[in-house]
Short mmCIF file of C-alpha atoms in Angstrom, two decimals:
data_model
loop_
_atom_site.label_atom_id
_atom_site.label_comp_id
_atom_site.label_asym_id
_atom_site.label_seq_id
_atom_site.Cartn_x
_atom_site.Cartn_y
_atom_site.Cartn_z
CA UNK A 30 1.50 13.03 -21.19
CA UNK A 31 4.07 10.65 -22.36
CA UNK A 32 6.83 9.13 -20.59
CA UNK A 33 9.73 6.70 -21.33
CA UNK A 34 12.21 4.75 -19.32
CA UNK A 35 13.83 1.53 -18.45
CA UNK A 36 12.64 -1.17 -16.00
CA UNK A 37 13.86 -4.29 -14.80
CA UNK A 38 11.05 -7.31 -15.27
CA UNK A 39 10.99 -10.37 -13.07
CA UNK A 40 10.93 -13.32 -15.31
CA UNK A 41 9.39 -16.95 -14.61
CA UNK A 42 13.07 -17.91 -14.30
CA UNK A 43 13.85 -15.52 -11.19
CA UNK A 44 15.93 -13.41 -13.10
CA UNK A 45 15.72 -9.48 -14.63
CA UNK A 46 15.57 -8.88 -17.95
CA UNK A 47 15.74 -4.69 -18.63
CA UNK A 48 12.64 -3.90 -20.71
CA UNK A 49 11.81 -0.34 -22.69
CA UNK A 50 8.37 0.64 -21.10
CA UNK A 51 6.26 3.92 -22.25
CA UNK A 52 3.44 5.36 -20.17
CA UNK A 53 1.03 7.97 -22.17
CA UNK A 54 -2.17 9.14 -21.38
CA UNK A 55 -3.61 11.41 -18.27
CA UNK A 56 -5.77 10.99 -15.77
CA UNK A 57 -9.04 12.36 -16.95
CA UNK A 58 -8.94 10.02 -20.22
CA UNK A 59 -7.19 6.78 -19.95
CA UNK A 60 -3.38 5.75 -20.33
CA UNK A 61 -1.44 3.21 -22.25
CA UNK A 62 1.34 1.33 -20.99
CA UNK A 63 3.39 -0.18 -23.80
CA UNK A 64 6.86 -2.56 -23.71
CA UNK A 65 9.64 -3.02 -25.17
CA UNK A 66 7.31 -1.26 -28.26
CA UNK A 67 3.81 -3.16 -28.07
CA UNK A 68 1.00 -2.57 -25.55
CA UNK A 69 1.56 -4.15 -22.86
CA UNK A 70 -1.58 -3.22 -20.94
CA UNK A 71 -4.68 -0.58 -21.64
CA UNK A 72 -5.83 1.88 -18.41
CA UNK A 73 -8.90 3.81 -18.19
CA UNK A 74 -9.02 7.14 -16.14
CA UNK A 75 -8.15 7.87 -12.21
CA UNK A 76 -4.76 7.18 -12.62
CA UNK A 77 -2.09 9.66 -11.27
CA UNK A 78 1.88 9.16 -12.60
CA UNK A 79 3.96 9.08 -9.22
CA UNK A 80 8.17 9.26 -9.97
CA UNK A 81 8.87 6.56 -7.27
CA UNK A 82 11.25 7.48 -4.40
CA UNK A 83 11.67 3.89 -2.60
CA UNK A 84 10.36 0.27 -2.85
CA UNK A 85 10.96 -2.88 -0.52
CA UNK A 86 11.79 -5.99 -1.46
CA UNK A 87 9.19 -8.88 0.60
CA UNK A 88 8.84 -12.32 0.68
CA UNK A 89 5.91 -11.96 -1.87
CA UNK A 90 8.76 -10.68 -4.39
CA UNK A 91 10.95 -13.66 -3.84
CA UNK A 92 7.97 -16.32 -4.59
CA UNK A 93 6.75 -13.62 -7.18
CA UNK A 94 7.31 -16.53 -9.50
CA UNK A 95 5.07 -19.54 -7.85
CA UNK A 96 2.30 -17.14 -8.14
CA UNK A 97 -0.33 -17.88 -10.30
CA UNK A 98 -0.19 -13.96 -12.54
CA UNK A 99 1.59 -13.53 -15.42
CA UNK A 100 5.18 -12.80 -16.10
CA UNK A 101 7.37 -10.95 -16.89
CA UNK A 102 6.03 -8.10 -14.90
CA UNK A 103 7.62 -5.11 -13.01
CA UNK A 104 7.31 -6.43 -9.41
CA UNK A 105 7.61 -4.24 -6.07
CA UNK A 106 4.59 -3.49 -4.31
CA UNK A 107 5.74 -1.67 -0.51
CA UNK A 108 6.51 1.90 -2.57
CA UNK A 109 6.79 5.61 -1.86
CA UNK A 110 6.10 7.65 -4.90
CA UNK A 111 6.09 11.92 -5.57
CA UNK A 112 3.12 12.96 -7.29
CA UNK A 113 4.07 15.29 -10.24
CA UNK A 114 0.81 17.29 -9.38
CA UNK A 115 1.82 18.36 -6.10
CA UNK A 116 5.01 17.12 -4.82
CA UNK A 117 4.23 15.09 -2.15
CA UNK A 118 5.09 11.92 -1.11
CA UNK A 119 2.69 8.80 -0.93
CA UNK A 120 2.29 5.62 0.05
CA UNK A 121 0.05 3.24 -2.53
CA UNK A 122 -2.63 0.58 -1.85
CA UNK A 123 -1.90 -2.48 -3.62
CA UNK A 124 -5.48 -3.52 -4.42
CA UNK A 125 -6.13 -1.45 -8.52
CA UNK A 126 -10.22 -1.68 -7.75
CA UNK A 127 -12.80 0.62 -9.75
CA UNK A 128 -13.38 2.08 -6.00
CA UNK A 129 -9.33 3.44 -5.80
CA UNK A 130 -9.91 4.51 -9.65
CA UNK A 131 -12.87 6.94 -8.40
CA UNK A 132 -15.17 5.50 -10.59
CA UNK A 133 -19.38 5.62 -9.37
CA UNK A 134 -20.09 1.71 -10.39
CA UNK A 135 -18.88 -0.91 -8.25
CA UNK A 136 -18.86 -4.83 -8.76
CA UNK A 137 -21.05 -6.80 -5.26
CA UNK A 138 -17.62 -7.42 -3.50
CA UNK A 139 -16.94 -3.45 -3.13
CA UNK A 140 -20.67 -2.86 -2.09
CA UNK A 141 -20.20 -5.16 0.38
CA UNK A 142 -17.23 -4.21 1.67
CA UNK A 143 -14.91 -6.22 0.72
CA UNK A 144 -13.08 -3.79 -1.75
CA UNK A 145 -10.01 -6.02 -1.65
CA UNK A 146 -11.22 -8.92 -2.98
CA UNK A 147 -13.02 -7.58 -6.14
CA UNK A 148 -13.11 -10.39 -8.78
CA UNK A 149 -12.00 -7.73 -10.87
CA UNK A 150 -9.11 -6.26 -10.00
CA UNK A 151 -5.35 -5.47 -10.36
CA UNK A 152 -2.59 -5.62 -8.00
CA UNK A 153 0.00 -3.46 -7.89
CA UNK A 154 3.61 -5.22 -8.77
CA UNK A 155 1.33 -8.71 -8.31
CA UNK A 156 -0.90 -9.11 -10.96
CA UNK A 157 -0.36 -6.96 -13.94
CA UNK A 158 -0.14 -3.47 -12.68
CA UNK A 159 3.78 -2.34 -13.26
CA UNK A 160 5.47 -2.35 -9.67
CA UNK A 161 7.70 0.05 -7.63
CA UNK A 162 10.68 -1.28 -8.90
CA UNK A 163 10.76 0.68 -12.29
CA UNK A 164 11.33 4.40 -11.83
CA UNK A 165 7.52 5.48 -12.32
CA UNK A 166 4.10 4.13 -11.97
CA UNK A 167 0.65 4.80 -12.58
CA UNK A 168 -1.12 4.52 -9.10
CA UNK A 169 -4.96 4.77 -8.64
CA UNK A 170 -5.79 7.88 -7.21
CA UNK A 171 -7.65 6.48 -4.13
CA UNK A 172 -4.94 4.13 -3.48
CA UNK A 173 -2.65 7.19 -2.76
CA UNK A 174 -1.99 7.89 1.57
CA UNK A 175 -0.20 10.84 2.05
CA UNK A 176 2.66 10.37 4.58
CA UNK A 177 3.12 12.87 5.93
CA UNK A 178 6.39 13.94 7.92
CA UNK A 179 6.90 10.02 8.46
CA UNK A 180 10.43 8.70 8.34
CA UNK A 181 10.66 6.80 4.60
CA UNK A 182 12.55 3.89 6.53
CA UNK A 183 8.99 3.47 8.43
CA UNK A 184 6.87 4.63 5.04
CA UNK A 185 8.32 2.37 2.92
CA UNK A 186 6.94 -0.48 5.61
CA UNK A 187 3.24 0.80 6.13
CA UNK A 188 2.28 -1.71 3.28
CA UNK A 189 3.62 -5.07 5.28
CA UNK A 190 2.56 -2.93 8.65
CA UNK A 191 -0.86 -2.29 7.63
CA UNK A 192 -1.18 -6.37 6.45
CA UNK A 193 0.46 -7.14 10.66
CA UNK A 194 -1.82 -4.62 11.80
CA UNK A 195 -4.77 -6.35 10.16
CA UNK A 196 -3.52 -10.13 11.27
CA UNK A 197 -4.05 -8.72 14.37
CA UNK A 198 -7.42 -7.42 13.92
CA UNK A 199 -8.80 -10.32 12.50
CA UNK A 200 -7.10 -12.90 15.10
CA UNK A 201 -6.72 -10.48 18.01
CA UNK A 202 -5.17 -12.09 21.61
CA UNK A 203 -7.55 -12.02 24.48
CA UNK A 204 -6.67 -11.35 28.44
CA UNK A 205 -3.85 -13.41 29.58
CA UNK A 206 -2.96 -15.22 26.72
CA UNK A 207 0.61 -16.39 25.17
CA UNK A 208 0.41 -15.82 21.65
CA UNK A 209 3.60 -16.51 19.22
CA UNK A 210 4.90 -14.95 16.09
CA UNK A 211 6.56 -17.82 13.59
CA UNK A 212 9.69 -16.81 11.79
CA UNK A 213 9.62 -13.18 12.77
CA UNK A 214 12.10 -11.18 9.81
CA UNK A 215 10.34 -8.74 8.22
CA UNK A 216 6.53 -9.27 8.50
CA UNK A 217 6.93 -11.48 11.57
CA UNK A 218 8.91 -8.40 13.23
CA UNK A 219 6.51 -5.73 11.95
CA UNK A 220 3.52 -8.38 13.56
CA UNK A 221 5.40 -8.14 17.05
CA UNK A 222 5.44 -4.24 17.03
CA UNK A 223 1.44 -4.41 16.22
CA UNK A 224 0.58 -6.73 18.87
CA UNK A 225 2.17 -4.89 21.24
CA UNK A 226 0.97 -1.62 20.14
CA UNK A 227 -2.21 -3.32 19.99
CA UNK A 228 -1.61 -4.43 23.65
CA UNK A 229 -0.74 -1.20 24.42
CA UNK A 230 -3.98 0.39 22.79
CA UNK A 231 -6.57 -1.67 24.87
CA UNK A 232 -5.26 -1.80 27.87
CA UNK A 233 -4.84 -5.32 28.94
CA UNK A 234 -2.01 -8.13 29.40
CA UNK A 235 -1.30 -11.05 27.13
CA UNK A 236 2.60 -11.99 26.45
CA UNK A 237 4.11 -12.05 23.05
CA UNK A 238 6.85 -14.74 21.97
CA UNK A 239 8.92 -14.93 19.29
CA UNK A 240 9.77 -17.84 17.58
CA UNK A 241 12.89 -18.16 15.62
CA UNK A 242 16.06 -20.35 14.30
CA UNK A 243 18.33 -16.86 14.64
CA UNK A 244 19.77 -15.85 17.76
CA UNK A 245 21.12 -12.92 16.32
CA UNK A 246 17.87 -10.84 15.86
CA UNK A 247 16.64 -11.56 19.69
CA UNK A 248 17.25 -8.08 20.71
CA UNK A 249 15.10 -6.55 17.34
CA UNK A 250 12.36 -8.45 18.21
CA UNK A 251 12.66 -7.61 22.23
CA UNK A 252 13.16 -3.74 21.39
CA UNK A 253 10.05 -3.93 19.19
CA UNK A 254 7.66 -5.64 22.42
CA UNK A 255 8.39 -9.26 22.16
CA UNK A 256 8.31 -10.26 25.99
CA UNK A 257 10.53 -13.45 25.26
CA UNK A 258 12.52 -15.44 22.49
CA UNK A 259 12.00 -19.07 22.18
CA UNK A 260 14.05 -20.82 19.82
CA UNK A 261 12.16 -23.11 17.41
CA UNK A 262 15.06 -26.31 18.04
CA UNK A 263 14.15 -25.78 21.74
CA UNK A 264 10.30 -26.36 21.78
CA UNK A 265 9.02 -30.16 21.84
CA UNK A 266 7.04 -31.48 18.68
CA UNK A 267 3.63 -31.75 20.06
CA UNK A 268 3.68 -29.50 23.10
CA UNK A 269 0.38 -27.13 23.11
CA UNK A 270 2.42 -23.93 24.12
CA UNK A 271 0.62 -20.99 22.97
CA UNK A 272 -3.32 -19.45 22.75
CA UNK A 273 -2.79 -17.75 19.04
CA UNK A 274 0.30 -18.47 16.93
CA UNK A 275 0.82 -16.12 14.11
CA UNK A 276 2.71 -18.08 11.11
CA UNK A 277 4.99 -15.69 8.69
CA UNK A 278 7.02 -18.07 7.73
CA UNK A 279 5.80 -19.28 4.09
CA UNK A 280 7.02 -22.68 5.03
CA UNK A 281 4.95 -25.66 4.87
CA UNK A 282 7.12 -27.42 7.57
CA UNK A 283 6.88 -24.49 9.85
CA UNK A 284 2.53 -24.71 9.83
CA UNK A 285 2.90 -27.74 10.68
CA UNK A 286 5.19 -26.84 13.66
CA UNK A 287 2.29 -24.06 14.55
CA UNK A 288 -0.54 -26.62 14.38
CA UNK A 289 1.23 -28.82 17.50
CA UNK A 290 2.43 -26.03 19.27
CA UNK A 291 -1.04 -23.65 18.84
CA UNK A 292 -3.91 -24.55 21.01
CA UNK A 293 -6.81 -22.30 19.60
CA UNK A 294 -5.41 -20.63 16.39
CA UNK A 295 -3.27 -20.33 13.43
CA UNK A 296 -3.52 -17.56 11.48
CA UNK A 297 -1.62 -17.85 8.11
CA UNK A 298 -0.17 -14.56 6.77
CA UNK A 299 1.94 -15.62 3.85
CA UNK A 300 2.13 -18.72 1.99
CA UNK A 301 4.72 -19.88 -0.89
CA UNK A 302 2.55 -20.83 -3.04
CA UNK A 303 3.40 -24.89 -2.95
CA UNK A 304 0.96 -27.54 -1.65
CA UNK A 305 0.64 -27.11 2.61
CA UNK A 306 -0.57 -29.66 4.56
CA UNK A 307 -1.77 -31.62 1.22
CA UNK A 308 -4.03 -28.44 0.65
CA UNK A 309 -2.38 -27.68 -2.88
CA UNK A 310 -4.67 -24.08 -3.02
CA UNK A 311 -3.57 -23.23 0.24
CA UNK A 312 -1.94 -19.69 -1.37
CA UNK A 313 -5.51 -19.12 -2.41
CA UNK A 314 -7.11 -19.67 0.77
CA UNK A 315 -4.87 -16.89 2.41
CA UNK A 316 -5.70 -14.70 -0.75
CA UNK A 317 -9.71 -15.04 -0.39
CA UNK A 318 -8.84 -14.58 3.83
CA UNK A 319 -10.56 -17.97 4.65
CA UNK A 320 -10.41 -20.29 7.54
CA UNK A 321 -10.20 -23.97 7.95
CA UNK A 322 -12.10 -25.35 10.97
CA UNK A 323 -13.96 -28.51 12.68
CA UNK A 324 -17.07 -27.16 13.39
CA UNK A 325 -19.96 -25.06 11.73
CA UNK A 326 -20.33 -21.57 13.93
CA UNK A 327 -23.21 -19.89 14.34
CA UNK A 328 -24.08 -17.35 12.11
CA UNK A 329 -23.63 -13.72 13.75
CA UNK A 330 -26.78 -11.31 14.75
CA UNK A 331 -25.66 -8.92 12.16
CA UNK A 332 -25.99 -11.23 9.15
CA UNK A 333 -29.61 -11.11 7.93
CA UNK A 334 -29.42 -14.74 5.95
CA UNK A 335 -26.45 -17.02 6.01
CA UNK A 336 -25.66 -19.56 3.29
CA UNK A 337 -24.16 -23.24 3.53
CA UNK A 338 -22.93 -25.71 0.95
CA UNK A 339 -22.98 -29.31 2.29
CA UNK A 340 -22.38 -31.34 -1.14
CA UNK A 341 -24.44 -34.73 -1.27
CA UNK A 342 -23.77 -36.25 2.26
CA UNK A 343 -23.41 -34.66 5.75
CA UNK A 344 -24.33 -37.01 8.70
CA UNK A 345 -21.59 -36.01 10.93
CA UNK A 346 -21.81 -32.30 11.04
CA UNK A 347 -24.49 -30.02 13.69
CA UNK A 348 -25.62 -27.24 11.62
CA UNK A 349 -27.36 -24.91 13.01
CA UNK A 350 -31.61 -23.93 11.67
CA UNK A 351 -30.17 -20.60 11.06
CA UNK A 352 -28.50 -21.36 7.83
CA UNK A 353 -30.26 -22.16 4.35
CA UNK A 354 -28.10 -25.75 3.40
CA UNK A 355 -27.98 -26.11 -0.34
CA UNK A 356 -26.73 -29.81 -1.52
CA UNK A 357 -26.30 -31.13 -5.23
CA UNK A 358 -23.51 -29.90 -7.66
CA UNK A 359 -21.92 -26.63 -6.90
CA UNK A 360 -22.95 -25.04 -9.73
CA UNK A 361 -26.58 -25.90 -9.50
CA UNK A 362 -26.17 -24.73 -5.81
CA UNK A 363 -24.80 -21.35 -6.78
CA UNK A 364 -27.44 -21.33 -9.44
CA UNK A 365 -29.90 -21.09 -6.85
CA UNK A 366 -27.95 -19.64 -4.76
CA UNK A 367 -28.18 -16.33 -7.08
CA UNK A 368 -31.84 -16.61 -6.84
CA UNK A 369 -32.02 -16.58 -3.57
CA UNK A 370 -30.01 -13.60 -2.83
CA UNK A 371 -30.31 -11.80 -5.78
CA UNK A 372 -28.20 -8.48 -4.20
CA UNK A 373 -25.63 -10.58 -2.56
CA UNK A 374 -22.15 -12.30 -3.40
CA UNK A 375 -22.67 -15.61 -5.12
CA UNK A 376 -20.73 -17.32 -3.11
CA UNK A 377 -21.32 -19.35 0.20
CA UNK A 378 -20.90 -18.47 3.68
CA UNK A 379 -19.58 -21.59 4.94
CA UNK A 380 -18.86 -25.13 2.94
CA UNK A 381 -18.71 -28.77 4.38
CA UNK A 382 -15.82 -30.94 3.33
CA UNK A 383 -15.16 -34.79 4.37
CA UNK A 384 -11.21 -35.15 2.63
CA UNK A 385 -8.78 -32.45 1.50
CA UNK A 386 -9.66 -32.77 -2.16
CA UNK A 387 -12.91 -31.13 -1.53
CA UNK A 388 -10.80 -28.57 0.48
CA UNK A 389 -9.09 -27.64 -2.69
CA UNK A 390 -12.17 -28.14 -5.08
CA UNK A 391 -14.33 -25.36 -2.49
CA UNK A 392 -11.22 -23.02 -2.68
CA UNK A 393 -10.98 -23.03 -5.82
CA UNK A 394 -13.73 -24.50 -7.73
CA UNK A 395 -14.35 -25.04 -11.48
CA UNK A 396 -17.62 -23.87 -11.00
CA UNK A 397 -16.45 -20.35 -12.38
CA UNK A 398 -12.59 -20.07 -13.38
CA UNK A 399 -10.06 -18.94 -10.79
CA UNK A 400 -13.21 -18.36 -8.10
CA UNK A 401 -13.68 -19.80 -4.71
CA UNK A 402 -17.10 -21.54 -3.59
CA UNK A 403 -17.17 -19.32 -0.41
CA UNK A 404 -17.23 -15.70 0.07
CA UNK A 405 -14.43 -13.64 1.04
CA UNK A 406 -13.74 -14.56 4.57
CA UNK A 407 -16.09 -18.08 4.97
CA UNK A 408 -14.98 -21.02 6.66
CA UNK A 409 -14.67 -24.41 5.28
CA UNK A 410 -15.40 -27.07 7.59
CA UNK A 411 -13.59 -30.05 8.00
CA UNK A 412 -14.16 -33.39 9.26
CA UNK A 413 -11.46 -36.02 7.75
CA UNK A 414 -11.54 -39.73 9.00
CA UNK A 415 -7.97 -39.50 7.86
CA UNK A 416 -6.27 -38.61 11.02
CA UNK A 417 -3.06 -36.27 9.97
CA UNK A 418 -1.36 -33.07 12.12
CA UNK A 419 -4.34 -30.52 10.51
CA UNK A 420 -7.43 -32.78 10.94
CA UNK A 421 -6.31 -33.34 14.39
CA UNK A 422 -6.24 -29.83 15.41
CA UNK A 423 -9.40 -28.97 13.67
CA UNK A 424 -11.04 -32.04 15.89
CA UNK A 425 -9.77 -30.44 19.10
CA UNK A 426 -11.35 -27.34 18.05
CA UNK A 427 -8.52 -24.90 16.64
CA UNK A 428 -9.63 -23.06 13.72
CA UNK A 429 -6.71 -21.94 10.67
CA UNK A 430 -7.51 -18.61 10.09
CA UNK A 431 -6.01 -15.99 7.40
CA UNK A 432 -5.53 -12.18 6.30
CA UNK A 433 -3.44 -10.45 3.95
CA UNK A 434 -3.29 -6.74 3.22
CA UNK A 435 -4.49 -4.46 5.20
CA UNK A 436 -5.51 -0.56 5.51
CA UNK A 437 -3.57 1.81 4.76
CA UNK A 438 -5.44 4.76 6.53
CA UNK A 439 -5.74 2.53 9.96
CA UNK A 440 -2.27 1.18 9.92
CA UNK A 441 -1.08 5.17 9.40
CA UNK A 442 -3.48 6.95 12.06
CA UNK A 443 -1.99 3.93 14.63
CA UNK A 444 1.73 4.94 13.66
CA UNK A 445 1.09 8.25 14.62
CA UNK A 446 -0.29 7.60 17.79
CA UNK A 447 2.79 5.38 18.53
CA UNK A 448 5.75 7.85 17.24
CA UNK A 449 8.14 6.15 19.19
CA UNK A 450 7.72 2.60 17.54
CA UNK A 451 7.27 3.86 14.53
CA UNK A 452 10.51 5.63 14.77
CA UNK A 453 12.06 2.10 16.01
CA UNK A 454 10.57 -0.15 13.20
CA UNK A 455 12.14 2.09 10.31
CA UNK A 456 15.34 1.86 12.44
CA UNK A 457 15.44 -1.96 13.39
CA UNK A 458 13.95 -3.27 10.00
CA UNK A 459 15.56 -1.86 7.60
CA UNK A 460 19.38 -3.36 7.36
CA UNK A 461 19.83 -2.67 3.90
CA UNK A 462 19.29 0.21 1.19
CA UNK A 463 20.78 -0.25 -2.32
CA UNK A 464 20.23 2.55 -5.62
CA UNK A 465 17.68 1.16 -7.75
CA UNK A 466 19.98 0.22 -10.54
CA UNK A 467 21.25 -2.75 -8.72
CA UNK A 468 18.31 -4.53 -8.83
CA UNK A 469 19.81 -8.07 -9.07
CA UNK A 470 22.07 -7.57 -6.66
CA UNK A 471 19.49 -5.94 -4.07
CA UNK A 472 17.07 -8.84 -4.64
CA UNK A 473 19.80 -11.62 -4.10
CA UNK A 474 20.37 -9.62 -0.58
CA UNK A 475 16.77 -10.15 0.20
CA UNK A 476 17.03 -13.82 0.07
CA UNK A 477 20.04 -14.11 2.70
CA UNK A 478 19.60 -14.90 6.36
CA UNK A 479 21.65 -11.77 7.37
CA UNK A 480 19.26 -9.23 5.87
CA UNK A 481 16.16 -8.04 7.30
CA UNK A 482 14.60 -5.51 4.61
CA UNK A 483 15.84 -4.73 1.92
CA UNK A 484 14.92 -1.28 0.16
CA UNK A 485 15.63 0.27 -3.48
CA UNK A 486 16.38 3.95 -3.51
CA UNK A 487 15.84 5.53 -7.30
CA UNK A 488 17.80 8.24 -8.30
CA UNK A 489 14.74 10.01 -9.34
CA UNK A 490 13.64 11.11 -5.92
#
């Protein structure tokens, strides 16, 4: 199969540049994606060609270029494609792993679990993978969720849904809490209808508030369960106001905002990827789903052996006898680390750090390139005699805690059971829908205050 059209590429300069791309190959074999006449990038087989029907445009988009992936690249990863086997339309998985290729041999991450955070993989309209916003794409055939008889308006959001839906899985509220959602537009809205499906879903009370600069969206975020609006000017600096305070915000003033006003948790759910609270990987620590907290936890029944990294010195920190400590060098650590657990990630459950350079260093160490000292999911401890806004709600016992995408599968089945929010987050959310061809100009309307989301439309549907 060969096909040929014209895309738009995000450059390093936050501008489109129209590029000639050519897919050609199948999906038994392998394909070849080649542009503007050289190959561009080399697939092997499990691949299906979708003709894409719609794309948003997120936050992730309009940092595409802080990122640290090469570019140009076709960007747009929140797409609806038609299979040209059978016609039907599909929602894609962002996460290119040999698991959504079908392949039989997976890498220790997807063994474990953890299929989304595969050392190896590509990410669709992120890292390498051409996006939604060219006319066609070459999607991994278990990425692909059928949607059904949903409305595209709420299709075209079950990527940034399913990523809300697993914030609040992996920070859920308790019984008579006030939890918060920071800067609620697009994600931060689409977090609001999850908690309070979510609410909805087990039964019990806890009150949602959203926290914004604009007046103008109040009654979005009310129709979608918000029980009150509290605007950000109006809350004192260092009043402790809510349990759980979910930051979409991408803005390094803004987490520091959450840290006073939280009194157990912040959970980060996008970054921008700039330094944050003089963490400089702090993109990467939302990426690898880590947390940030003040004291070591102990290790749950379920884990059979639990691994710590405490560098050379320690006094100040209780660690529990259930944990193996390794000290030294990292790499001589991980060396043994291997031994040890032969069958498991190399990586450590939980790392000890005194000063946020060692924050930064365990995130993303030069132990291996590009690779965190922790697992997917580990906490990094930290006990700073500097006193600043982060070390002093990691002393009280808050904990910074992280997610990113989600699954697809869940965050579908839980539409479905809610029909009537999902009917009111296509119609609330999406404020703007412009033909594929105006590219520029749709991705300039992202960035204003008076859009919500923005989605492409190709002609090709």
């Amino acid at each position: 199969m060969q096909i040929k059209f014209q895309a738009f590429d995000y450059t390093a300069a936050d501008e489109f540049e129209l590029a000639e791309y050519e897919f050609r190959g199948d999906s038994q074999s392998h394909w070849e994606i080649l542009r503007n006449g050289s190959l561009y990038l080399r697939l092997g087989k499990g691949y299906q060609l979708l003709q894409n029907q719609y794309c948003g445009i997120c936050s992730t988009d309009i940092s595409r270029r802080f990122l640290p992936f090469p570019l140009p690249q076709v960007i747009g990863h929140e797409v609806i494609g038609k299979s040209l086997q059978d016609g039907r339309s599909y929602a894609v998985e962002i996460n290119d792993t040999s698991w959504a290729r079908g392949e039989e041999e997976h890498d220790v991450f997807i063994r474990s679990g953890l299929p989304t955070h595969s050392p190896s993989r590509m990410v669709l309209g992120i890292d390498r993978l051409p996006g939604g916003f060219a006319p066609y794409l070459l999607a991994p055939q278990n990425a692909m969720v059928d949607i059904g008889e949903l409305d595209f308006r709420t299709a075209v959001l079950l990527e940034p849904f399913a990523a809300a839906l697993h914030a609040v899985h992996r920070c859920p509220p308790q019984p008579g809490e006030a939890v918060a959602v920071l800067g609620p537009r697009k994600l931060g809205s689409l977090l609001i209808a999850a908690l309070s499906m979510y609410r909805s879903q087990q039964g019990f009370s806890f009150t949602i508030h959203a926290l914004t600069r604009r007046t103008d969206l109040a009654p979005v975020y009310k129709h979608l369960g918000a029980d009150a609006v509290q605007y950000t000017s109006q809350i004192e600096s260092e009043q402790a106001c809510y349990s759980r305070i979910y930051d979409t915000t991408g803005s390094s003033e803004a987490f520091l905002q959450a840290l006073q006003w939280a009194e157990k948790e912040v959970h980060l759910k996008t970054t921008n990827g700039q330094t944050t609270a003089g963490i400089s990987h702090m993109t990467d620590l939302v990426v690898d789903e880590l947390c940030l907290a003040g004291n070591v936890p102990y290790p749950s029944q379920q884990t059979q052996s639990s691994s710590l990294y405490a560098g050379k010195q320690y006094p100040n920190f209780a660690i529990p006898p259930a944990y193996k400590v390794y000290t030294g060098e990292p790499k001589n650590a991980i060396q043994q680390l291997i031994k040890d657990f032969p069958q498991g990630i190399p990586r450590f459950d939980v790392a000890l750090a005194q000063n946020l350079a060692e924050v930064d260093d365990f995130i993303r160490t030069g132990v291996t390139t590009g690779s965190s000292l922790l697992k997917p999911r580990g906490r990094i401890v930290l006990q700073m005699v500097e006193k600043s806004v982060l070390s002093s709600f990691l002393a009280k016992g808050g904990v910074v805690s992280s997610s990113r995408c989600g699954d697809f599968h869940q965050a579908l089945d839980f539409l479905q059971q809610h029909p009537a929010m999902a009917k009111s987050i296509g119609e609330q959310l999406v404020s703007d829908i412009y033909p594929a061809e105006q590219i520029p100009l749709a991705y300039d309307k992202a960035k204003q205050k008076d859009s919500i989301k923005v989605v492409l439309q190709h002609t090709t549907q």
